[in-house]
PDB file of C-alpha atoms in Angstrom:
ATOM      1  CA  MET W  16     113.314 188.110 111.422  1.00 93.00           C
ATOM      2  CA  THR W  17     114.261 185.138 113.593  1.00 96.00           C
ATOM      3  CA  ARG W  18     117.532 183.402 112.735  1.00 97.00           C
ATOM      4  CA  VAL W  19     117.134 179.627 113.137  1.00 98.00           C
ATOM      5  CA  GLY W  20     119.998 177.121 113.201  1.00 98.00           C
ATOM      6  CA  PHE W  21     119.554 173.409 112.624  1.00 98.00           C
ATOM      7  CA  MET W  22     121.593 170.580 114.077  1.00 97.00           C
ATOM      8  CA  GLY W  23     121.276 166.832 113.852  1.00 95.00           C
ATOM      9  CA  ARG W  24     120.765 164.047 111.379  1.00 93.00           C
ATOM     10  CA  THR W  25     118.045 162.153 109.476  1.00 91.00           C
ATOM     11  CA  LYS W  26     115.528 163.043 106.829  1.00 93.00           C
ATOM     12  CA  SER W  27     113.211 164.426 109.519  1.00 92.00           C
ATOM     13  CA  LEU W  28     115.673 167.264 110.155  1.00 96.00           C
ATOM     14  CA  TYR W  29     116.080 167.856 106.424  1.00 96.00           C
ATOM     15  CA  ASN W  30     112.292 168.089 106.023  1.00 95.00           C
ATOM     16  CA  THR W  31     112.115 170.506 108.951  1.00 95.00           C
ATOM     17  CA  ILE W  32     114.711 172.769 107.340  1.00 97.00           C
ATOM     18  CA  ASP W  33     112.717 172.574 104.121  1.00 93.00           C
ATOM     19  CA  LEU W  34     109.638 173.900 105.973  1.00 94.00           C
ATOM     20  CA  PHE W  35     111.593 176.960 107.133  1.00 95.00           C
ATOM     21  CA  ARG W  36     113.581 177.788 104.009  1.00 93.00           C
ATOM     22  CA  ASN W  37     110.826 179.551 102.060  1.00 88.00           C
ATOM     23  CA  ARG W  38     109.377 181.551 104.922  1.00 92.00           C
ATOM     24  CA  SER W  39     110.019 185.273 105.001  1.00 92.00           C
ATOM     25  CA  ASP W  40     109.869 185.501 108.816  1.00 95.00           C
ATOM     26  CA  PHE W  41     112.809 183.106 109.386  1.00 96.00           C
ATOM     27  CA  GLU W  42     116.382 183.033 108.187  1.00 97.00           C
ATOM     28  CA  ILE W  43     118.314 179.782 108.251  1.00 98.00           C
ATOM     29  CA  ALA W  44     121.440 180.666 110.224  1.00 97.00           C
ATOM     30  CA  PHE W  45     123.351 177.387 109.879  1.00 97.00           C
ATOM     31  CA  ILE W  46     123.067 173.655 109.263  1.00 98.00           C
ATOM     32  CA  TRP W  47     125.190 171.334 111.396  1.00 97.00           C
ATOM     33  CA  THR W  48     125.266 167.577 110.885  1.00 96.00           C
ATOM     34  CA  SER W  49     127.515 164.584 111.416  1.00 93.00           C
ATOM     35  CA  LYS W  50     127.966 161.034 110.166  1.00 89.00           C
ATOM     36  CA  ASN W  51     124.712 159.373 109.250  1.00 85.00           C
ATOM     37  CA  GLU W  52     123.870 155.779 110.020  1.00 83.00           C
ATOM     38  CA  ASP W  53     123.352 153.443 107.057  1.00 83.00           C
ATOM     39  CA  TYR W  54     119.896 152.457 108.297  1.00 79.00           C
ATOM     40  CA  TYR W  55     118.690 156.086 108.025  1.00 79.00           C
ATOM     41  CA  GLY W  56     118.532 155.791 104.270  1.00 81.00           C
ATOM     42  CA  PHE W  57     119.566 159.445 104.122  1.00 87.00           C
ATOM     43  CA  GLU W  58     123.067 160.761 103.475  1.00 90.00           C
ATOM     44  CA  ALA W  59     124.669 163.596 105.430  1.00 91.00           C
ATOM     45  CA  GLU W  60     125.937 165.072 102.164  1.00 94.00           C
ATOM     46  CA  ARG W  61     122.384 166.169 101.360  1.00 95.00           C
ATOM     47  CA  PHE W  62     122.620 168.703 104.210  1.00 97.00           C
ATOM     48  CA  GLU W  63     125.773 170.183 102.701  1.00 97.00           C
ATOM     49  CA  ALA W  64     124.091 170.446  99.302  1.00 97.00           C
ATOM     50  CA  LEU W  65     121.075 172.159 100.870  1.00 97.00           C
ATOM     51  CA  ALA W  66     123.286 174.613 102.763  1.00 97.00           C
ATOM     52  CA  SER W  67     125.068 175.454  99.521  1.00 97.00           C
ATOM     53  CA  GLU W  68     121.768 175.860  97.688  1.00 96.00           C
ATOM     54  CA  ILE W  69     120.381 178.319 100.250  1.00 96.00           C
ATOM     55  CA  ASN W  70     123.758 179.970 100.893  1.00 96.00           C
ATOM     56  CA  THR W  71     123.963 179.269 104.618  1.00 96.00           C
ATOM     57  CA  PRO W  72     126.911 178.141 106.776  1.00 96.00           C
ATOM     58  CA  PHE W  73     127.411 174.367 106.997  1.00 97.00           C
ATOM     59  CA  HIS W  74     129.355 172.371 109.574  1.00 96.00           C
ATOM     60  CA  TYR W  75     130.102 168.637 109.639  1.00 96.00           C
ATOM     61  CA  GLY W  76     131.342 167.119 112.889  1.00 94.00           C
ATOM     62  CA  VAL W  77     130.337 166.174 116.424  1.00 90.00           C
ATOM     63  CA  LYS W  78     132.486 168.385 118.648  1.00 91.00           C
ATOM     64  CA  VAL W  79     130.694 171.471 119.932  1.00 91.00           C
ATOM     65  CA  GLU W  80     133.990 173.268 120.529  1.00 89.00           C
ATOM     66  CA  GLU W  81     134.787 173.059 116.793  1.00 89.00           C
ATOM     67  CA  PHE W  82     131.609 174.956 115.925  1.00 88.00           C
ATOM     68  CA  PHE W  83     131.004 177.047 119.055  1.00 88.00           C
ATOM     69  CA  GLU W  84     132.244 180.414 117.764  1.00 89.00           C
ATOM     70  CA  LYS W  85     130.567 180.090 114.348  1.00 88.00           C
ATOM     71  CA  ALA W  86     127.132 179.113 115.650  1.00 92.00           C
ATOM     72  CA  GLU W  87     125.076 182.295 115.568  1.00 94.00           C
ATOM     73  CA  ALA W  88     121.267 182.136 115.734  1.00 97.00           C
ATOM     74  CA  ASP W  89     118.290 183.152 117.842  1.00 98.00           C
ATOM     75  CA  LEU W  90     116.839 179.631 118.032  1.00 98.00           C
ATOM     76  CA  VAL W  91     118.201 176.187 117.193  1.00 98.00           C
ATOM     77  CA  ILE W  92     116.190 173.125 116.237  1.00 98.00           C
ATOM     78  CA  SER W  93     117.771 169.749 116.953  1.00 97.00           C
ATOM     79  CA  VAL W  94     116.763 166.335 115.615  1.00 95.00           C
ATOM     80  CA  ASN W  95     118.850 163.256 116.449  1.00 91.00           C
ATOM     81  CA  PHE W  96     122.054 165.056 117.330  1.00 92.00           C
ATOM     82  CA  ILE W  97     124.732 162.633 118.430  1.00 87.00           C
ATOM     83  CA  ASN W  98     126.140 164.303 121.588  1.00 89.00           C
ATOM     84  CA  ILE W  99     124.904 165.890 124.777  1.00 90.00           C
ATOM     85  CA  ILE W 100     125.040 169.660 124.326  1.00 93.00           C
ATOM     86  CA  PRO W 101     126.818 171.689 127.030  1.00 94.00           C
ATOM     87  CA  LYS W 102     125.037 174.460 128.896  1.00 96.00           C
ATOM     88  CA  THR W 103     127.388 177.127 127.474  1.00 96.00           C
ATOM     89  CA  PHE W 104     126.296 176.239 123.937  1.00 96.00           C
ATOM     90  CA  ILE W 105     122.589 176.129 124.816  1.00 97.00           C
ATOM     91  CA  GLU W 106     122.835 179.570 126.433  1.00 96.00           C
ATOM     92  CA  LYS W 107     124.304 181.142 123.262  1.00 96.00           C
ATOM     93  CA  PHE W 108     120.854 181.306 121.703  1.00 98.00           C
ATOM     94  CA  SER W 109     118.277 183.761 123.023  1.00 97.00           C
ATOM     95  CA  TYR W 110     115.386 181.317 122.479  1.00 98.00           C
ATOM     96  CA  GLY W 111     117.421 178.195 123.285  1.00 97.00           C
ATOM     97  CA  ILE W 112     117.444 174.848 121.495  1.00 98.00           C
ATOM     98  CA  LEU W 113     114.275 172.901 120.719  1.00 98.00           C
ATOM     99  CA  ASN W 114     114.941 169.175 120.528  1.00 97.00           C
ATOM    100  CA  ALA W 115     112.665 166.666 118.810  1.00 96.00           C
ATOM    101  CA  HIS W 116     113.064 163.430 120.755  1.00 94.00           C
ATOM    102  CA  ALA W 117     111.722 160.057 119.607  1.00 91.00           C
ATOM    103  CA  GLY W 118     110.603 158.979 123.049  1.00 93.00           C
ATOM    104  CA  ASP W 119     108.167 159.655 125.862  1.00 95.00           C
ATOM    105  CA  LEU W 120     110.115 162.059 128.081  1.00 95.00           C
ATOM    106  CA  PRO W 121     110.971 161.814 130.888  1.00 95.00           C
ATOM    107  CA  LYS W 122     110.322 158.062 130.796  1.00 94.00           C
ATOM    108  CA  TYR W 123     112.576 157.253 127.816  1.00 92.00           C
ATOM    109  CA  ARG W 124     115.799 159.223 127.489  1.00 93.00           C
ATOM    110  CA  GLY W 125     118.749 158.624 125.192  1.00 90.00           C
ATOM    111  CA  ASN W 126     118.801 156.608 121.988  1.00 86.00           C
ATOM    112  CA  ALA W 127     116.611 153.787 120.691  1.00 87.00           C
ATOM    113  CA  CYS W 128     113.538 154.884 122.649  1.00 88.00           C
ATOM    114  CA  PRO W 129     111.029 153.243 120.285  1.00 86.00           C
ATOM    115  CA  ASN W 130     113.019 150.008 120.726  1.00 86.00           C
ATOM    116  CA  TRP W 131     112.742 150.271 124.512  1.00 90.00           C
ATOM    117  CA  ALA W 132     109.014 150.970 124.241  1.00 90.00           C
ATOM    118  CA  ILE W 133     108.607 147.763 122.215  1.00 86.00           C
ATOM    119  CA  LEU W 134     110.696 145.736 124.660  1.00 90.00           C
ATOM    120  CA  ASN W 135     108.659 147.135 127.556  1.00 92.00           C
ATOM    121  CA  GLY W 136     105.362 146.161 125.932  1.00 90.00           C
ATOM    122  CA  GLU W 137     104.113 149.707 125.334  1.00 91.00           C
ATOM    123  CA  ASP W 138     101.166 150.145 122.979  1.00 91.00           C
ATOM    124  CA  ARG W 139     102.306 153.589 121.831  1.00 91.00           C
ATOM    125  CA  ILE W 140     105.403 155.653 121.242  1.00 89.00           C
ATOM    126  CA  ALA W 141     105.895 159.384 121.554  1.00 93.00           C
ATOM    127  CA  LEU W 142     107.560 162.243 119.785  1.00 93.00           C
ATOM    128  CA  THR W 143     108.460 164.825 122.408  1.00 96.00           C
ATOM    129  CA  VAL W 144     109.645 168.343 121.688  1.00 97.00           C
ATOM    130  CA  HIS W 145     111.429 169.923 124.616  1.00 97.00           C
ATOM    131  CA  LEU W 146     113.523 172.981 125.319  1.00 98.00           C
ATOM    132  CA  MET W 147     117.033 171.672 125.941  1.00 97.00           C
ATOM    133  CA  GLU W 148     118.774 172.058 129.247  1.00 96.00           C
ATOM    134  CA  ALA W 149     122.173 170.669 130.182  1.00 94.00           C
ATOM    135  CA  GLY W 150     121.916 166.887 130.585  1.00 93.00           C
ATOM    136  CA  LEU W 151     120.517 163.938 128.689  1.00 93.00           C
ATOM    137  CA  ASP W 152     117.098 164.770 127.201  1.00 94.00           C
ATOM    138  CA  VAL W 153     116.064 167.146 129.962  1.00 95.00           C
ATOM    139  CA  GLY W 154     114.225 170.455 129.868  1.00 97.00           C
ATOM    140  CA  PRO W 155     110.657 171.723 129.738  1.00 98.00           C
ATOM    141  CA  ILE W 156     108.360 169.740 127.465  1.00 98.00           C
ATOM    142  CA  ILE W 157     106.731 171.899 124.780  1.00 97.00           C
ATOM    143  CA  LEU W 158     104.745 169.256 122.891  1.00 97.00           C
ATOM    144  CA  LYS W 159     104.205 165.523 123.069  1.00 97.00           C
ATOM    145  CA  LYS W 160     102.437 163.495 120.401  1.00 96.00           C
ATOM    146  CA  PHE W 161     101.659 159.815 120.874  1.00 94.00           C
ATOM    147  CA  LEU W 162     101.407 157.377 118.014  1.00 88.00           C
ATOM    148  CA  ALA W 163     100.079 153.820 118.153  1.00 88.00           C
ATOM    149  CA  LEU W 164     102.919 151.331 118.164  1.00 78.00           C
ATOM    150  CA  ASN W 165     102.674 149.748 114.730  1.00 69.00           C
ATOM    151  CA  ILE W 166     104.914 149.226 111.726  1.00 63.00           C
ATOM    152  CA  LEU W 167     103.665 152.337 109.899  1.00 59.00           C
ATOM    153  CA  ASN W 168     104.437 154.654 112.796  1.00 59.00           C
ATOM    154  CA  LEU W 169     107.823 153.048 113.445  1.00 56.00           C
ATOM    155  CA  ALA W 170     108.827 154.039 109.914  1.00 55.00           C
ATOM    156  CA  TYR W 171     108.119 157.657 110.942  1.00 55.00           C
ATOM    157  CA  PHE W 172     110.931 157.593 113.475  1.00 53.00           C
TER     158      PHE W 172
END
């Protein structure tokens, strides 16, 4: 059984955890979140409630060093985590950390990538899943899906 940890924010992460929670071949090892933004329309407290419901460790905060020793998993899935993750943390997990990034990597790194795509006149935006390496949104790309740049797809991000 693969132990999977989850870190980040937004309803997209919550929905991802929900996909894993009823599978017999995965165990949810931990849920780690931090302060949500009002415009997410999704409260961080929902992660704590979910962790309690499925009896898994929960951590709230942004400092890796506060959670480093407790974070035990084979694989971690990250969606909209607030900080750059140090190499020592990434290397704790035998399968690494998969990060879902709302931007066309390597072209758009960091935050607000759909905003930059709009400002740059792009006709599409991307969701990129990559295996994290030390640095800002770097590492091998596993999957990239492009969506037409329209109001319906912007709501997805």
